[in-house]
Coordinates of C-alpha atoms in Angstrom, one line a residue:
Chain A
X25 CA -60.9 -45.7 6.5
X26 CA -61.8 -42.9 9.0
X27 CA -65.2 -41.3 8.9
X28 CA -65.3 -38.0 6.8
X29 CA -64.4 -34.9 8.6
X30 CA -67.5 -33.0 9.8
X31 CA -68.2 -30.1 7.4
X32 CA -70.5 -27.1 7.9
X33 CA -71.7 -25.7 4.7
X34 CA -73.7 -22.4 4.5
X35 CA -74.7 -20.5 1.4
X36 CA -74.9 -16.8 1.3
X37 CA -78.6 -16.0 0.7
X38 CA -80.4 -12.5 1.5
X39 CA -83.3 -14.5 3.0
X40 CA -80.9 -16.2 5.5
X41 CA -78.7 -13.5 7.1
X42 CA -76.8 -16.1 9.1
X43 CA -76.5 -18.3 5.9
X44 CA -78.6 -20.9 4.6
X45 CA -77.1 -24.2 6.1
X46 CA -76.9 -27.2 3.7
X47 CA -75.5 -30.8 3.8
X48 CA -72.1 -30.8 2.3
X49 CA -72.3 -34.5 1.9
X50 CA -75.4 -34.0 -0.6
X51 CA -75.2 -32.4 -4.0
X52 CA -75.6 -28.5 -3.9
X53 CA -74.5 -27.1 -7.1
X54 CA -75.9 -27.3 -10.7
X55 CA -73.7 -28.8 -13.4
X56 CA -74.1 -25.6 -15.3
X57 CA -72.7 -23.5 -12.7
X58 CA -69.8 -21.3 -14.1
X59 CA -67.7 -22.1 -11.1
X60 CA -67.3 -25.6 -12.5
X61 CA -67.8 -25.3 -16.2
X62 CA -65.4 -22.3 -16.5
X63 CA -63.6 -22.1 -13.1
X64 CA -65.0 -18.7 -13.1
X65 CA -65.1 -17.4 -9.6
X66 CA -62.8 -16.4 -6.7
X67 CA -62.0 -18.0 -3.3
X68 CA -60.3 -17.5 0.1
X69 CA -59.0 -20.0 2.6
X70 CA -58.8 -18.8 6.1
X71 CA -57.8 -20.5 9.5
X72 CA -59.9 -20.2 12.6
X73 CA -58.0 -20.8 15.8
X74 CA -60.1 -21.4 19.0
X75 CA -63.1 -20.1 17.1
X76 CA -61.5 -16.9 15.8
X77 CA -60.8 -16.4 12.2
X78 CA -57.2 -15.0 11.8
X79 CA -56.7 -12.0 9.4
X80 CA -60.5 -11.9 8.5
X81 CA -60.3 -8.3 7.2
X82 CA -57.2 -9.0 4.9
X83 CA -58.9 -12.2 3.5
X84 CA -62.3 -10.2 2.9
X85 CA -60.4 -7.3 1.2
X86 CA -58.5 -9.9 -1.1
X87 CA -61.8 -11.7 -1.9
X88 CA -63.2 -8.4 -3.0
X89 CA -60.2 -7.4 -5.1
X90 CA -60.2 -10.8 -6.7
X91 CA -63.9 -10.3 -7.5
X92 CA -63.3 -7.0 -9.0
X93 CA -60.5 -8.3 -11.2
X94 CA -63.4 -10.7 -12.6
X95 CA -66.1 -8.1 -12.8
X96 CA -68.0 -10.2 -10.4
X97 CA -70.5 -8.7 -8.0
X98 CA -70.3 -10.4 -4.6
X99 CA -72.1 -10.2 -1.4
X100 CA -70.6 -7.4 1.1
X101 CA -68.4 -7.8 3.8
X102 CA -71.1 -7.6 6.5
X103 CA -73.0 -10.4 5.0
X104 CA -69.7 -12.6 4.6
X105 CA -68.9 -11.7 8.4
X106 CA -72.4 -12.9 9.7
X107 CA -72.2 -16.2 7.7
X108 CA -68.7 -16.9 8.6
X109 CA -69.3 -16.4 12.4
X110 CA -72.4 -18.5 12.3
X111 CA -70.6 -21.3 10.4
X112 CA -67.6 -21.4 12.7
X113 CA -69.9 -21.3 15.9
X114 CA -72.0 -24.2 14.6
X115 CA -69.2 -26.2 13.6
X116 CA -67.7 -26.0 17.2
X117 CA -71.1 -26.6 18.6
X118 CA -71.7 -29.8 16.7
X119 CA -68.0 -31.0 17.0
X120 CA -66.5 -29.6 20.3
X121 CA -62.7 -29.7 19.8
X122 CA -61.4 -32.5 21.6
X123 CA -57.9 -31.2 21.9
X124 CA -57.6 -27.5 22.6
X125 CA -54.0 -27.4 21.0
X126 CA -55.6 -28.6 17.7
X127 CA -58.5 -26.4 17.8
X128 CA -58.2 -25.3 14.1
X129 CA -60.8 -25.0 11.4
X130 CA -60.2 -24.2 7.9
X131 CA -62.9 -21.8 6.6
X132 CA -63.2 -21.5 2.9
X133 CA -65.1 -18.7 1.2
X134 CA -66.2 -19.5 -2.5
X135 CA -67.9 -17.2 -5.0
X136 CA -68.7 -18.5 -8.6
X137 CA -70.3 -16.4 -11.5
X138 CA -73.4 -18.7 -10.9
X139 CA -75.4 -20.5 -13.3
X140 CA -74.8 -19.3 -17.0
X141 CA -77.4 -16.5 -17.7
X142 CA -78.5 -16.1 -14.0
X143 CA -78.1 -12.8 -12.5
X144 CA -76.6 -14.0 -9.1
X145 CA -73.5 -15.4 -8.1
X146 CA -73.3 -18.7 -6.0
X147 CA -71.4 -18.0 -2.8
X148 CA -70.8 -20.2 0.4
X149 CA -68.7 -20.6 3.5
X150 CA -67.4 -24.0 4.2
X151 CA -65.9 -25.0 7.7
X152 CA -63.9 -28.1 8.1
X153 CA -61.2 -29.3 10.6
X154 CA -57.5 -28.5 9.8
X155 CA -55.7 -31.5 8.6
X156 CA -52.7 -32.9 10.2
X157 CA -50.6 -32.7 7.0
X158 CA -50.1 -28.9 7.3
X159 CA -49.3 -29.3 10.9
X160 CA -46.6 -31.8 10.0
X161 CA -44.8 -29.9 7.2
X162 CA -44.6 -26.8 9.6
X163 CA -42.5 -29.0 11.9
X164 CA -40.5 -31.1 9.5
X165 CA -40.1 -28.5 6.8
X166 CA -40.4 -29.2 3.1
X167 CA -38.5 -30.0 -0.1
X168 CA -39.4 -27.7 -3.1
X169 CA -38.5 -27.5 -6.8
X170 CA -38.4 -24.5 -8.9
X171 CA -40.6 -24.2 -11.9
X172 CA -41.2 -21.9 -14.7
X173 CA -44.5 -20.1 -14.5
X174 CA -44.3 -19.0 -18.1
X175 CA -45.1 -15.3 -17.7
X176 CA -42.6 -12.4 -17.4
X177 CA -42.6 -10.3 -14.2
X178 CA -44.0 -7.3 -16.2
X179 CA -47.1 -9.0 -17.5
X180 CA -49.6 -8.4 -14.8
X181 CA -49.8 -4.7 -15.4
X182 CA -49.7 -5.0 -19.2
X183 CA -52.5 -7.8 -19.4
X184 CA -54.9 -7.4 -16.7
X185 CA -57.2 -10.1 -18.4
X186 CA -54.6 -12.7 -17.2
X187 CA -55.9 -12.2 -13.7
X188 CA -52.6 -12.3 -12.1
X189 CA -53.3 -10.7 -8.8
X190 CA -56.6 -12.5 -8.4
X191 CA -57.4 -15.7 -6.4
X192 CA -59.6 -17.5 -9.0
X193 CA -61.0 -21.0 -8.9
X194 CA -59.0 -21.7 -12.1
X195 CA -56.2 -23.5 -10.2
X196 CA -55.6 -26.5 -12.6
X197 CA -52.0 -25.1 -13.4
X198 CA -51.2 -24.7 -9.6
X199 CA -52.5 -28.3 -9.1
X200 CA -50.4 -29.6 -12.1
X201 CA -47.4 -27.9 -10.8
X202 CA -47.8 -29.7 -7.4
X203 CA -48.4 -33.1 -9.1
X204 CA -45.1 -32.5 -11.1
X205 CA -43.2 -31.8 -7.7
X206 CA -44.7 -34.8 -5.9
X207 CA -43.6 -37.2 -8.9
X208 CA -40.1 -36.0 -8.2
X209 CA -40.4 -36.5 -4.5
X210 CA -40.6 -33.0 -3.5
X211 CA -43.5 -31.4 -1.5
X212 CA -44.0 -28.1 -3.2
X213 CA -43.1 -25.6 -5.8
X214 CA -41.6 -22.2 -6.2
X215 CA -42.5 -20.6 -9.4
X216 CA -40.1 -18.3 -11.3
X217 CA -40.8 -15.9 -14.1
X218 CA -39.6 -16.2 -17.7
X219 CA -37.2 -13.4 -17.0
X220 CA -35.9 -15.4 -13.9
X221 CA -37.6 -13.7 -11.0
X222 CA -38.8 -15.7 -8.0
X223 CA -42.5 -15.4 -7.8
X224 CA -44.7 -17.4 -5.4
X225 CA -45.7 -21.2 -4.4
X226 CA -48.9 -22.6 -6.1
X227 CA -50.7 -22.0 -2.7
X228 CA -48.3 -19.9 -0.6
X229 CA -46.1 -16.9 -0.6
X230 CA -42.2 -17.1 -0.5
X231 CA -40.2 -15.5 2.3
X232 CA -36.3 -15.5 3.0
X233 CA -34.2 -14.3 5.7
X234 CA -30.6 -13.2 6.1
X235 CA -28.9 -12.7 9.4
X236 CA -25.9 -10.4 9.4
X237 CA -23.6 -8.6 12.0
X238 CA -23.6 -4.8 11.3
X239 CA -20.8 -2.6 11.6
X240 CA -21.4 -1.8 15.4
X241 CA -21.7 -5.5 16.2
X242 CA -25.4 -5.9 16.6
X243 CA -27.3 -8.4 14.8
X244 CA -29.4 -7.5 11.8
X245 CA -32.2 -9.8 10.7
X246 CA -33.8 -9.2 7.3
X247 CA -37.0 -10.6 6.1
X248 CA -37.5 -10.6 2.3
X249 CA -40.3 -11.3 -0.2
X250 CA -40.9 -10.9 -3.9
X251 CA -42.2 -7.6 -5.0
X252 CA -45.9 -7.5 -5.5
X253 CA -45.9 -6.1 -8.9
X254 CA -44.3 -9.2 -10.5
X255 CA -47.9 -10.4 -10.7
X256 CA -48.1 -12.6 -7.6
X257 CA -50.9 -12.8 -5.1
X258 CA -50.7 -10.4 -2.2
X259 CA -50.2 -12.9 0.7
X260 CA -52.3 -12.1 3.7
X261 CA -49.9 -14.2 5.8
X262 CA -46.8 -12.4 4.5
X263 CA -48.4 -9.0 5.2
X264 CA -49.3 -9.9 8.7
X265 CA -46.0 -11.4 9.6
X266 CA -44.1 -8.4 8.0
X267 CA -45.9 -6.2 10.3
X268 CA -45.2 -8.2 13.2
X269 CA -41.6 -8.7 12.3
X270 CA -41.1 -5.0 11.8
X271 CA -42.6 -4.4 15.4
X272 CA -40.1 -6.9 16.6
X273 CA -37.1 -5.2 15.0
X274 CA -36.5 -7.0 11.8
X275 CA -35.8 -5.2 8.7
X276 CA -38.0 -5.9 5.7
X277 CA -37.2 -6.2 2.0
X278 CA -39.2 -6.6 -1.2
X279 CA -37.7 -8.3 -4.3
X280 CA -36.9 -8.5 -7.3
X281 CA -35.4 -11.8 -6.2
X282 CA -33.7 -14.4 -8.4
X283 CA -33.6 -18.1 -7.5
X284 CA -29.7 -17.8 -6.4
X285 CA -31.1 -15.4 -3.7
X286 CA -33.0 -18.4 -2.3
X287 CA -30.0 -20.5 -2.5
X288 CA -27.9 -17.9 -0.6
X289 CA -30.3 -17.2 2.1
X290 CA -30.1 -18.3 5.8
X291 CA -33.5 -19.7 5.7
X292 CA -36.5 -19.9 3.1
X293 CA -40.2 -20.5 4.0
X294 CA -43.6 -20.9 2.2
X295 CA -46.2 -19.1 4.2
X296 CA -49.9 -19.5 3.8
X297 CA -53.0 -19.1 6.0
X298 CA -53.6 -22.9 6.9
X299 CA -50.1 -24.5 6.8
X300 CA -48.6 -21.3 8.3
X301 CA -44.8 -21.0 8.0
X302 CA -43.2 -24.1 6.4
X303 CA -39.6 -24.2 6.4
X304 CA -37.9 -25.0 3.1
X305 CA -35.1 -27.7 3.7
X306 CA -34.2 -28.2 0.1
X307 CA -34.5 -26.4 -3.3
X308 CA -34.0 -28.6 -6.4
X309 CA -32.2 -31.0 -4.0
X310 CA -29.8 -28.4 -2.6
X311 CA -29.9 -27.7 1.0
X312 CA -30.8 -24.2 2.0
X313 CA -29.4 -22.3 4.8
X314 CA -28.1 -23.9 8.0
X315 CA -30.3 -26.2 10.1
X316 CA -29.7 -24.6 13.6
X317 CA -30.2 -21.0 12.2
X318 CA -33.2 -22.1 10.3
X319 CA -34.7 -23.7 13.4
X320 CA -34.1 -20.6 15.4
X321 CA -35.4 -18.2 12.9
X322 CA -38.6 -20.5 12.2
X323 CA -39.3 -20.6 16.0
X324 CA -39.0 -16.8 16.3
X325 CA -41.2 -15.9 13.3
X326 CA -43.5 -18.9 14.1
X327 CA -44.2 -17.2 17.6
X328 CA -44.7 -13.8 15.9
X329 CA -47.1 -15.1 13.3
X330 CA -49.1 -17.3 15.8
X331 CA -49.6 -14.0 17.8
X332 CA -51.4 -12.2 15.1
X333 CA -55.2 -11.8 14.7
Chain B
X24 CA -88.5 -14.3 -20.3
X25 CA -88.6 -17.7 -22.2
X26 CA -88.6 -21.0 -20.5
X27 CA -85.1 -22.5 -19.8
X28 CA -83.7 -24.6 -22.8
X29 CA -84.5 -28.4 -22.3
X30 CA -81.2 -30.0 -20.9
X31 CA -80.5 -33.8 -20.8
X32 CA -77.8 -34.7 -18.3
X33 CA -76.3 -38.1 -17.8
X34 CA -73.4 -39.1 -15.4
X35 CA -71.0 -41.8 -16.5
X36 CA -71.4 -44.4 -13.9
X37 CA -70.3 -48.2 -14.5
X38 CA -73.8 -49.2 -13.0
X39 CA -75.5 -47.2 -15.8
X40 CA -74.0 -48.1 -19.3
X41 CA -76.3 -45.8 -21.0
X42 CA -75.5 -43.0 -18.2
X43 CA -77.3 -42.1 -15.1
X44 CA -79.9 -39.6 -16.1
X45 CA -80.3 -36.6 -13.5
X46 CA -82.1 -33.5 -13.3
X47 CA -80.1 -30.7 -14.5
X48 CA -82.3 -28.1 -12.9
X49 CA -81.4 -29.8 -9.5
X50 CA -78.1 -29.6 -7.6
X51 CA -75.9 -32.6 -8.7
X52 CA -72.3 -31.6 -7.6
X53 CA -71.0 -31.5 -4.2
X54 CA -69.4 -28.2 -3.2
X55 CA -66.2 -30.2 -2.6
X56 CA -65.7 -31.4 -6.0
X57 CA -62.4 -30.3 -7.4
X58 CA -64.0 -29.3 -10.5
X59 CA -65.4 -26.2 -8.7
X60 CA -62.8 -25.7 -6.0
X61 CA -59.8 -25.9 -8.3
X62 CA -61.0 -25.9 -11.9
X63 CA -59.4 -29.3 -11.9
X64 CA -60.9 -31.2 -14.9
X65 CA -61.2 -31.2 -18.5
X66 CA -64.1 -30.8 -21.1
X67 CA -65.1 -30.9 -24.7
X68 CA -67.9 -29.1 -26.5
X69 CA -69.4 -31.0 -29.6
X70 CA -72.2 -30.3 -31.9
X71 CA -74.8 -32.8 -32.9
X72 CA -76.6 -32.2 -36.3
X73 CA -79.8 -34.2 -37.1
X74 CA -78.8 -36.3 -34.1
X75 CA -75.2 -37.1 -35.2
X76 CA -72.4 -35.7 -33.2
X77 CA -69.8 -34.1 -35.6
X78 CA -65.9 -35.1 -35.2
X79 CA -66.8 -37.5 -32.3
X80 CA -63.6 -39.4 -32.5
X81 CA -61.4 -36.1 -32.7
X82 CA -63.3 -34.9 -29.7
X83 CA -62.9 -38.1 -27.7
X84 CA -59.2 -38.2 -28.5
X85 CA -58.5 -34.7 -27.4
X86 CA -60.5 -35.3 -24.2
X87 CA -58.2 -38.3 -23.6
X88 CA -55.2 -36.0 -24.3
X89 CA -56.3 -33.4 -22.0
X90 CA -56.9 -35.9 -19.2
X91 CA -53.4 -37.4 -19.8
X92 CA -51.9 -33.9 -19.4
X93 CA -53.7 -33.6 -15.9
X94 CA -52.8 -37.3 -14.9
X95 CA -56.6 -37.8 -14.8
X96 CA -58.1 -41.1 -15.3
X97 CA -61.2 -40.9 -17.1
X98 CA -63.9 -43.4 -18.7
X99 CA -62.9 -45.2 -21.8
X100 CA -64.2 -43.9 -25.1
X101 CA -66.5 -46.8 -25.6
X102 CA -68.3 -45.6 -22.4
X103 CA -68.4 -42.2 -23.5
X104 CA -70.0 -43.2 -26.8
X105 CA -72.7 -45.1 -25.4
X106 CA -73.7 -42.2 -22.9
X107 CA -73.4 -39.6 -25.6
X108 CA -75.6 -41.7 -28.1
X109 CA -78.2 -42.1 -25.3
X110 CA -78.2 -38.5 -24.3
X111 CA -78.7 -37.2 -27.8
X112 CA -81.4 -39.8 -28.4
X113 CA -83.2 -38.9 -25.3
X114 CA -83.1 -35.2 -26.1
X115 CA -84.7 -35.6 -29.4
X116 CA -87.3 -37.9 -28.1
X117 CA -88.2 -35.4 -25.3
X118 CA -88.1 -32.4 -27.6
X119 CA -88.6 -33.4 -31.2
X120 CA -86.9 -30.6 -33.3
X121 CA -89.6 -28.2 -34.6
X122 CA -87.2 -26.8 -37.4
X123 CA -85.1 -29.4 -39.1
X124 CA -82.8 -26.5 -40.3
X125 CA -82.0 -25.7 -36.7
X126 CA -81.7 -29.4 -35.6
X127 CA -78.6 -28.6 -33.6
X128 CA -77.7 -29.7 -29.9
X129 CA -74.6 -28.7 -28.1
X130 CA -73.2 -31.9 -26.4
X131 CA -70.8 -31.2 -23.7
X132 CA -68.5 -33.7 -22.0
X133 CA -67.0 -32.8 -18.6
X134 CA -64.7 -34.8 -16.2
X135 CA -63.5 -33.3 -13.0
X136 CA -61.0 -34.8 -10.5
X137 CA -64.1 -35.6 -8.4
X138 CA -64.2 -34.9 -4.6
X139 CA -61.0 -34.2 -2.7
X140 CA -59.7 -37.6 -1.5
X141 CA -62.2 -39.7 -3.4
X142 CA -60.8 -42.1 -6.0
X143 CA -63.1 -41.4 -8.9
X144 CA -63.5 -38.7 -11.2
X145 CA -66.8 -37.0 -11.7
X146 CA -68.0 -37.3 -15.4
X147 CA -71.0 -36.2 -17.4
X148 CA -72.6 -35.6 -20.7
X149 CA -75.0 -32.6 -21.2
X150 CA -77.1 -31.9 -24.3
X151 CA -78.9 -28.6 -24.8
X152 CA -80.2 -27.0 -27.7
X153 CA -77.7 -24.8 -29.8
X154 CA -78.3 -21.3 -29.1
X155 CA -79.1 -18.5 -31.9
X156 CA -76.2 -16.4 -31.1
X157 CA -73.6 -18.7 -32.7
X158 CA -75.6 -18.8 -35.8
X159 CA -76.0 -15.2 -36.0
X160 CA -72.3 -14.6 -35.7
X161 CA -71.6 -17.1 -38.5
X162 CA -73.7 -15.0 -40.6
X163 CA -72.9 -11.4 -39.8
X164 CA -69.1 -11.9 -38.7
X165 CA -67.3 -10.6 -35.7
X166 CA -65.1 -8.0 -34.6
X167 CA -62.2 -9.1 -32.6
X168 CA -59.3 -7.4 -30.6
X169 CA -55.7 -8.7 -30.1
X170 CA -54.6 -9.5 -26.5
X171 CA -51.5 -10.7 -25.1
X172 CA -51.6 -14.2 -23.8
X173 CA -48.5 -13.5 -21.6
X174 CA -46.6 -16.7 -22.5
X175 CA -43.9 -17.0 -25.2
X176 CA -44.5 -19.4 -27.9
X177 CA -41.9 -21.9 -26.8
X178 CA -43.2 -22.4 -23.2
X179 CA -45.5 -25.3 -23.8
X180 CA -42.7 -27.8 -24.5
X181 CA -40.5 -26.4 -21.7
X182 CA -43.1 -26.4 -19.1
X183 CA -45.7 -29.0 -19.3
X184 CA -47.3 -28.1 -16.0
X185 CA -48.8 -25.0 -17.6
X186 CA -51.2 -27.5 -19.4
X187 CA -51.1 -25.3 -22.5
X188 CA -52.4 -28.1 -24.9
X189 CA -55.1 -29.2 -22.6
X190 CA -58.7 -28.2 -22.6
X191 CA -59.0 -27.7 -18.8
X192 CA -62.0 -26.4 -16.8
X193 CA -59.7 -23.5 -15.6
X194 CA -61.1 -21.0 -18.2
X195 CA -61.3 -17.9 -16.0
X196 CA -58.5 -16.1 -18.1
X197 CA -60.4 -17.0 -21.3
X198 CA -63.6 -15.5 -19.9
X199 CA -61.9 -12.4 -18.7
X200 CA -60.4 -11.9 -22.1
X201 CA -63.8 -12.2 -23.7
X202 CA -65.3 -9.7 -21.2
X203 CA -62.5 -7.3 -21.9
X204 CA -63.4 -7.5 -25.6
X205 CA -67.0 -7.0 -24.9
X206 CA -66.5 -3.9 -22.9
X207 CA -64.5 -2.5 -26.0
X208 CA -67.6 -3.3 -28.3
X209 CA -65.8 -6.3 -29.6
X210 CA -67.2 -9.8 -30.0
X211 CA -64.1 -11.8 -29.4
X212 CA -60.4 -12.2 -29.0
X213 CA -57.2 -13.4 -30.8
X214 CA -54.5 -14.0 -28.4
X215 CA -50.8 -13.4 -29.5
X216 CA -47.7 -14.7 -27.5
X217 CA -45.2 -12.3 -25.6
X218 CA -42.8 -12.9 -28.6
X219 CA -45.5 -11.7 -31.1
X220 CA -46.9 -14.9 -32.5
X221 CA -50.6 -15.3 -33.3
X222 CA -52.0 -18.0 -31.0
X223 CA -55.8 -18.7 -30.8
X224 CA -59.1 -17.4 -29.6
X225 CA -60.3 -18.0 -26.1
X226 CA -62.6 -20.8 -27.4
X227 CA -61.6 -21.0 -31.2
X228 CA -58.9 -21.6 -33.6
X229 CA -57.6 -18.9 -35.9
X230 CA -57.7 -19.4 -39.8
X231 CA -56.6 -17.1 -42.5
X232 CA -56.8 -17.3 -46.2
X233 CA -54.8 -15.8 -49.2
X234 CA -56.0 -16.0 -52.7
X235 CA -53.3 -15.6 -55.4
X236 CA -52.9 -16.0 -59.3
X237 CA -50.0 -18.3 -59.9
X238 CA -47.6 -17.9 -62.7
X239 CA -49.8 -20.1 -65.1
X240 CA -52.9 -17.9 -64.5
X241 CA -54.7 -20.5 -62.3
X242 CA -56.0 -19.4 -58.9
X243 CA -54.2 -20.6 -55.8
X244 CA -56.1 -20.5 -52.4
X245 CA -54.2 -21.1 -49.3
X246 CA -55.7 -21.7 -45.8
X247 CA -53.3 -21.1 -43.0
X248 CA -53.4 -21.6 -39.2
X249 CA -50.9 -21.0 -36.2
X250 CA -48.6 -23.9 -35.7
X251 CA -49.6 -26.3 -32.9
X252 CA -46.1 -26.2 -31.0
X253 CA -46.9 -22.7 -30.0
X254 CA -48.8 -24.0 -27.2
X255 CA -52.3 -23.5 -28.6
X256 CA -55.2 -26.3 -28.5
X257 CA -55.4 -28.7 -31.2
X258 CA -58.7 -27.5 -33.1
X259 CA -60.8 -30.4 -34.0
X260 CA -62.7 -28.1 -36.5
X261 CA -59.5 -26.7 -38.0
X262 CA -58.3 -30.4 -38.4
X263 CA -61.3 -31.5 -40.2
X264 CA -61.7 -28.3 -42.3
X265 CA -58.2 -28.6 -43.3
X266 CA -58.6 -32.2 -44.5
X267 CA -61.8 -31.1 -46.5
X268 CA -60.0 -28.0 -48.0
X269 CA -57.0 -30.2 -49.0
X270 CA -59.4 -32.7 -50.9
X271 CA -60.9 -29.6 -52.6
X272 CA -57.6 -28.4 -53.9
X273 CA -56.7 -25.7 -51.4
X274 CA -53.1 -25.4 -50.3
X275 CA -52.5 -25.6 -46.4
X276 CA -50.1 -23.8 -44.3
X277 CA -49.1 -23.6 -40.6
X278 CA -47.6 -20.6 -38.8
X279 CA -45.7 -19.0 -37.3
X280 CA -48.0 -16.1 -38.0
X281 CA -47.8 -12.4 -36.7
X282 CA -50.6 -10.0 -36.3
X283 CA -49.6 -8.3 -39.5
X284 CA -50.2 -11.6 -41.3
X285 CA -54.0 -11.3 -40.1
X286 CA -54.0 -7.6 -41.3
X287 CA -52.7 -8.6 -44.7
X288 CA -55.0 -11.7 -45.2
X289 CA -57.8 -12.0 -47.7
X290 CA -60.0 -13.3 -44.8
X291 CA -59.6 -14.4 -41.3
X292 CA -62.0 -16.7 -39.4
X293 CA -62.4 -18.0 -35.8
X294 CA -63.5 -21.6 -36.2
X295 CA -65.0 -23.7 -33.3
X296 CA -67.3 -26.7 -33.1
X297 CA -70.5 -25.0 -32.1
X298 CA -70.3 -21.5 -33.6
X299 CA -68.6 -23.1 -36.7
X300 CA -66.9 -20.7 -39.1
X301 CA -67.2 -16.9 -38.0
X302 CA -65.7 -14.5 -40.4
X303 CA -63.8 -11.7 -38.8
X304 CA -64.7 -8.2 -40.1
X305 CA -62.4 -6.0 -38.1
X306 CA -59.4 -6.5 -35.8
X307 CA -58.6 -3.7 -33.4
X308 CA -60.9 -1.8 -35.4
X309 CA -59.3 -2.3 -38.8
X310 CA -61.2 -3.8 -41.6
X311 CA -59.8 -7.3 -42.9
X312 CA -59.7 -8.4 -46.4
X313 CA -62.4 -7.4 -48.9
X314 CA -66.1 -8.1 -48.2
X315 CA -66.8 -9.8 -51.5
X316 CA -63.9 -12.1 -51.3
X317 CA -64.5 -12.8 -47.7
X318 CA -68.1 -13.7 -48.5
X319 CA -67.2 -16.0 -51.2
X320 CA -64.4 -17.9 -49.3
X321 CA -66.7 -18.1 -46.3
X322 CA -69.5 -19.7 -48.2
X323 CA -67.0 -22.2 -50.0
X324 CA -65.3 -23.2 -46.8
X325 CA -68.6 -23.3 -44.8
X326 CA -69.9 -25.7 -47.3
X327 CA -66.8 -28.1 -47.0
X328 CA -67.1 -27.7 -43.3
X329 CA -70.8 -28.6 -43.2
X330 CA -70.0 -31.7 -45.0
X331 CA -67.8 -33.3 -42.6
X332 CA -68.8 -36.0 -40.1

C-alpha cells in the first residue's frame, strides 16, 4: 500500500482570510453537521493545472447558484478565491510536483448547512493530487450504460424543491448508479429521463459530435449537448469547451436528445472538470461511432479544452 | 440561550463492544468521509421512552435493508443492540430525567461508507433528549402542503439505483421540501407522484381514517396508508400502529391513494418515530375532516400507538 496522497485542508473562517488550515487526517467535523446527517450542502470539484485553477469563475458562480437553490448563505467569492489560492500554493510548496506533465491538483469546495441550530455553514477547501484513474480513462475511453433517472424532463421547472439544477452533497443515487454500472462491467452511466430524453452522467455532462459534408463540399463539425432545462447540472466544462469549439469553427447544438442520437453519433464523450474529455467507446455494449474519427475528434477537442483557463 | 442538549455519542468499533464513547461537541469525522462528501450512507431515528427503545427490531431490520440497497456492509444487529443499550443507559445515568412524563430520548443510528478508499464504514449511535417541537405538533396538529416528488409510482421496481425504499443520508430534497412548506406558512409536506398518487412525508408516513356505519348499524373504522410498492419508505410506526389497530378491531387498507382521498378522509395523520402521530388540520389550506372526530380518533390511535414496544 502506498502512503496516502498529501491533502491540504483549509476552512473558511472570517478570522483567517487565507483559510484556517487543518489536518485532513484528523477528525474535523461534528457528527451533528447537517452535511453528514442530511446531505444538506453543496460542492464543486475543480482542477488546478500548474497551480492555476481552471474555470474558477464558472465554478464559483455554480456554487453560488447551488447554494441559492438550497437557501444556503455561503461565503462570498472573494473569500473563496483567497482560501483557494492559499491552499493550492501551500500544497505545491509542501509537495513540489515531481513531474510537470502531471502537475494537477483536485480542488474541492464544500459548504454544509452546519450543525443543526447553528447560524453558520461549515465551508472548506481541499486540495489533493489528481489520481491516475481519470487520466487513464481520458486515453482509453469508457464503456457506459443507460439508466433511467426516474424524472421527466419538465420536472425541474415545476418542482424546484427537487434541486435538479443544484450540485448538492446528496449524491447517494449518483453513487448507486455508478456501482450498478461497475457490477455490469461498465465504467460509467448516462441517465435518461422517464420521457426518454438523454440527461447527464452521475458526475459529468454528455457531449456528442456529428461530422458532415455540406453541399459546397466543406466539412461541418457539430458539437451537441442536452438542453439545460431538462433538469441537468450546467456543466462548467461543457460551457467552456463549447465556447472554444465555436471560436474554432464548430457548430453548436442543444438537445432534446434521445438515446438513439447517441447511438447514431460519430463520437460521444462524458466531460467533467477532473477527468476532462472521456471518449465513450460503447453504450449498453454497442460500439459508438468509428474509432478513427473518434480519436481524431477527441484529440481536436481535447486540445481546445486544454487551452481554456 | 439555553445550554446545548446533552448528547451521548458512541462509535461502533470491534475493539469496544459497548461502543467507543466520544465527545459529540468535538470533531469526530474526517472531511473525506463519504457520508459528508456524497451523502453516501443510511440512518434510522428511534425513540426511547423510559429507557426502552420502541420498535428496535423494525428499525434494525430497515437499517439492514437500506444498507443492502446501497451495497453497504454494516455491523450486525447484535453489535448495534449492545451499543444502543449502553448509550441509552449512559445518557440516563449522566442526565437523570427530571420529568418522568417527558423521559424521551431520540436515538439515531448512522452508517456512512467511511473514508474514500478505506475498507470500513463509519457507524455511530447518538442519544439526545427529544425536543418539545414534536410533542407540540402531536397536540396542536399540523398544516401540510402537497408537493410533486417527480417520480412516478412504478419507478422503484424499474430503477433500484434510485434507492427509493432506502433511508439514505441524501436528504437534501426532503429538507428543501420542508423549507418550501415553511416559507408558505405550513408545517410539513405530503409528496405525490408524477402520476398523481399520494406517497409520504419527507420524514413521515401518511395515514388516513374513514369511519362508516355498516348495514347492521355497527361502526366500521378503517385505517389506510399508501401501498409500499409506490417507492415509499416502509414506515416502522405505520407498521406497528396497523398491527395494534387491527387487534383493536380496525379494518386496514393500503393505497393507491390520490390527493382527493386525503381531502375526503375523516382524519389524516403523519406518523413517525419521534413526533409520533401528528394530526393534519389543513392540506393546501383546506380543512380536513371534522375537528371532533379527528380529536377522538387521534386519541384512540395515539393510545394504541403508545402501547406498542
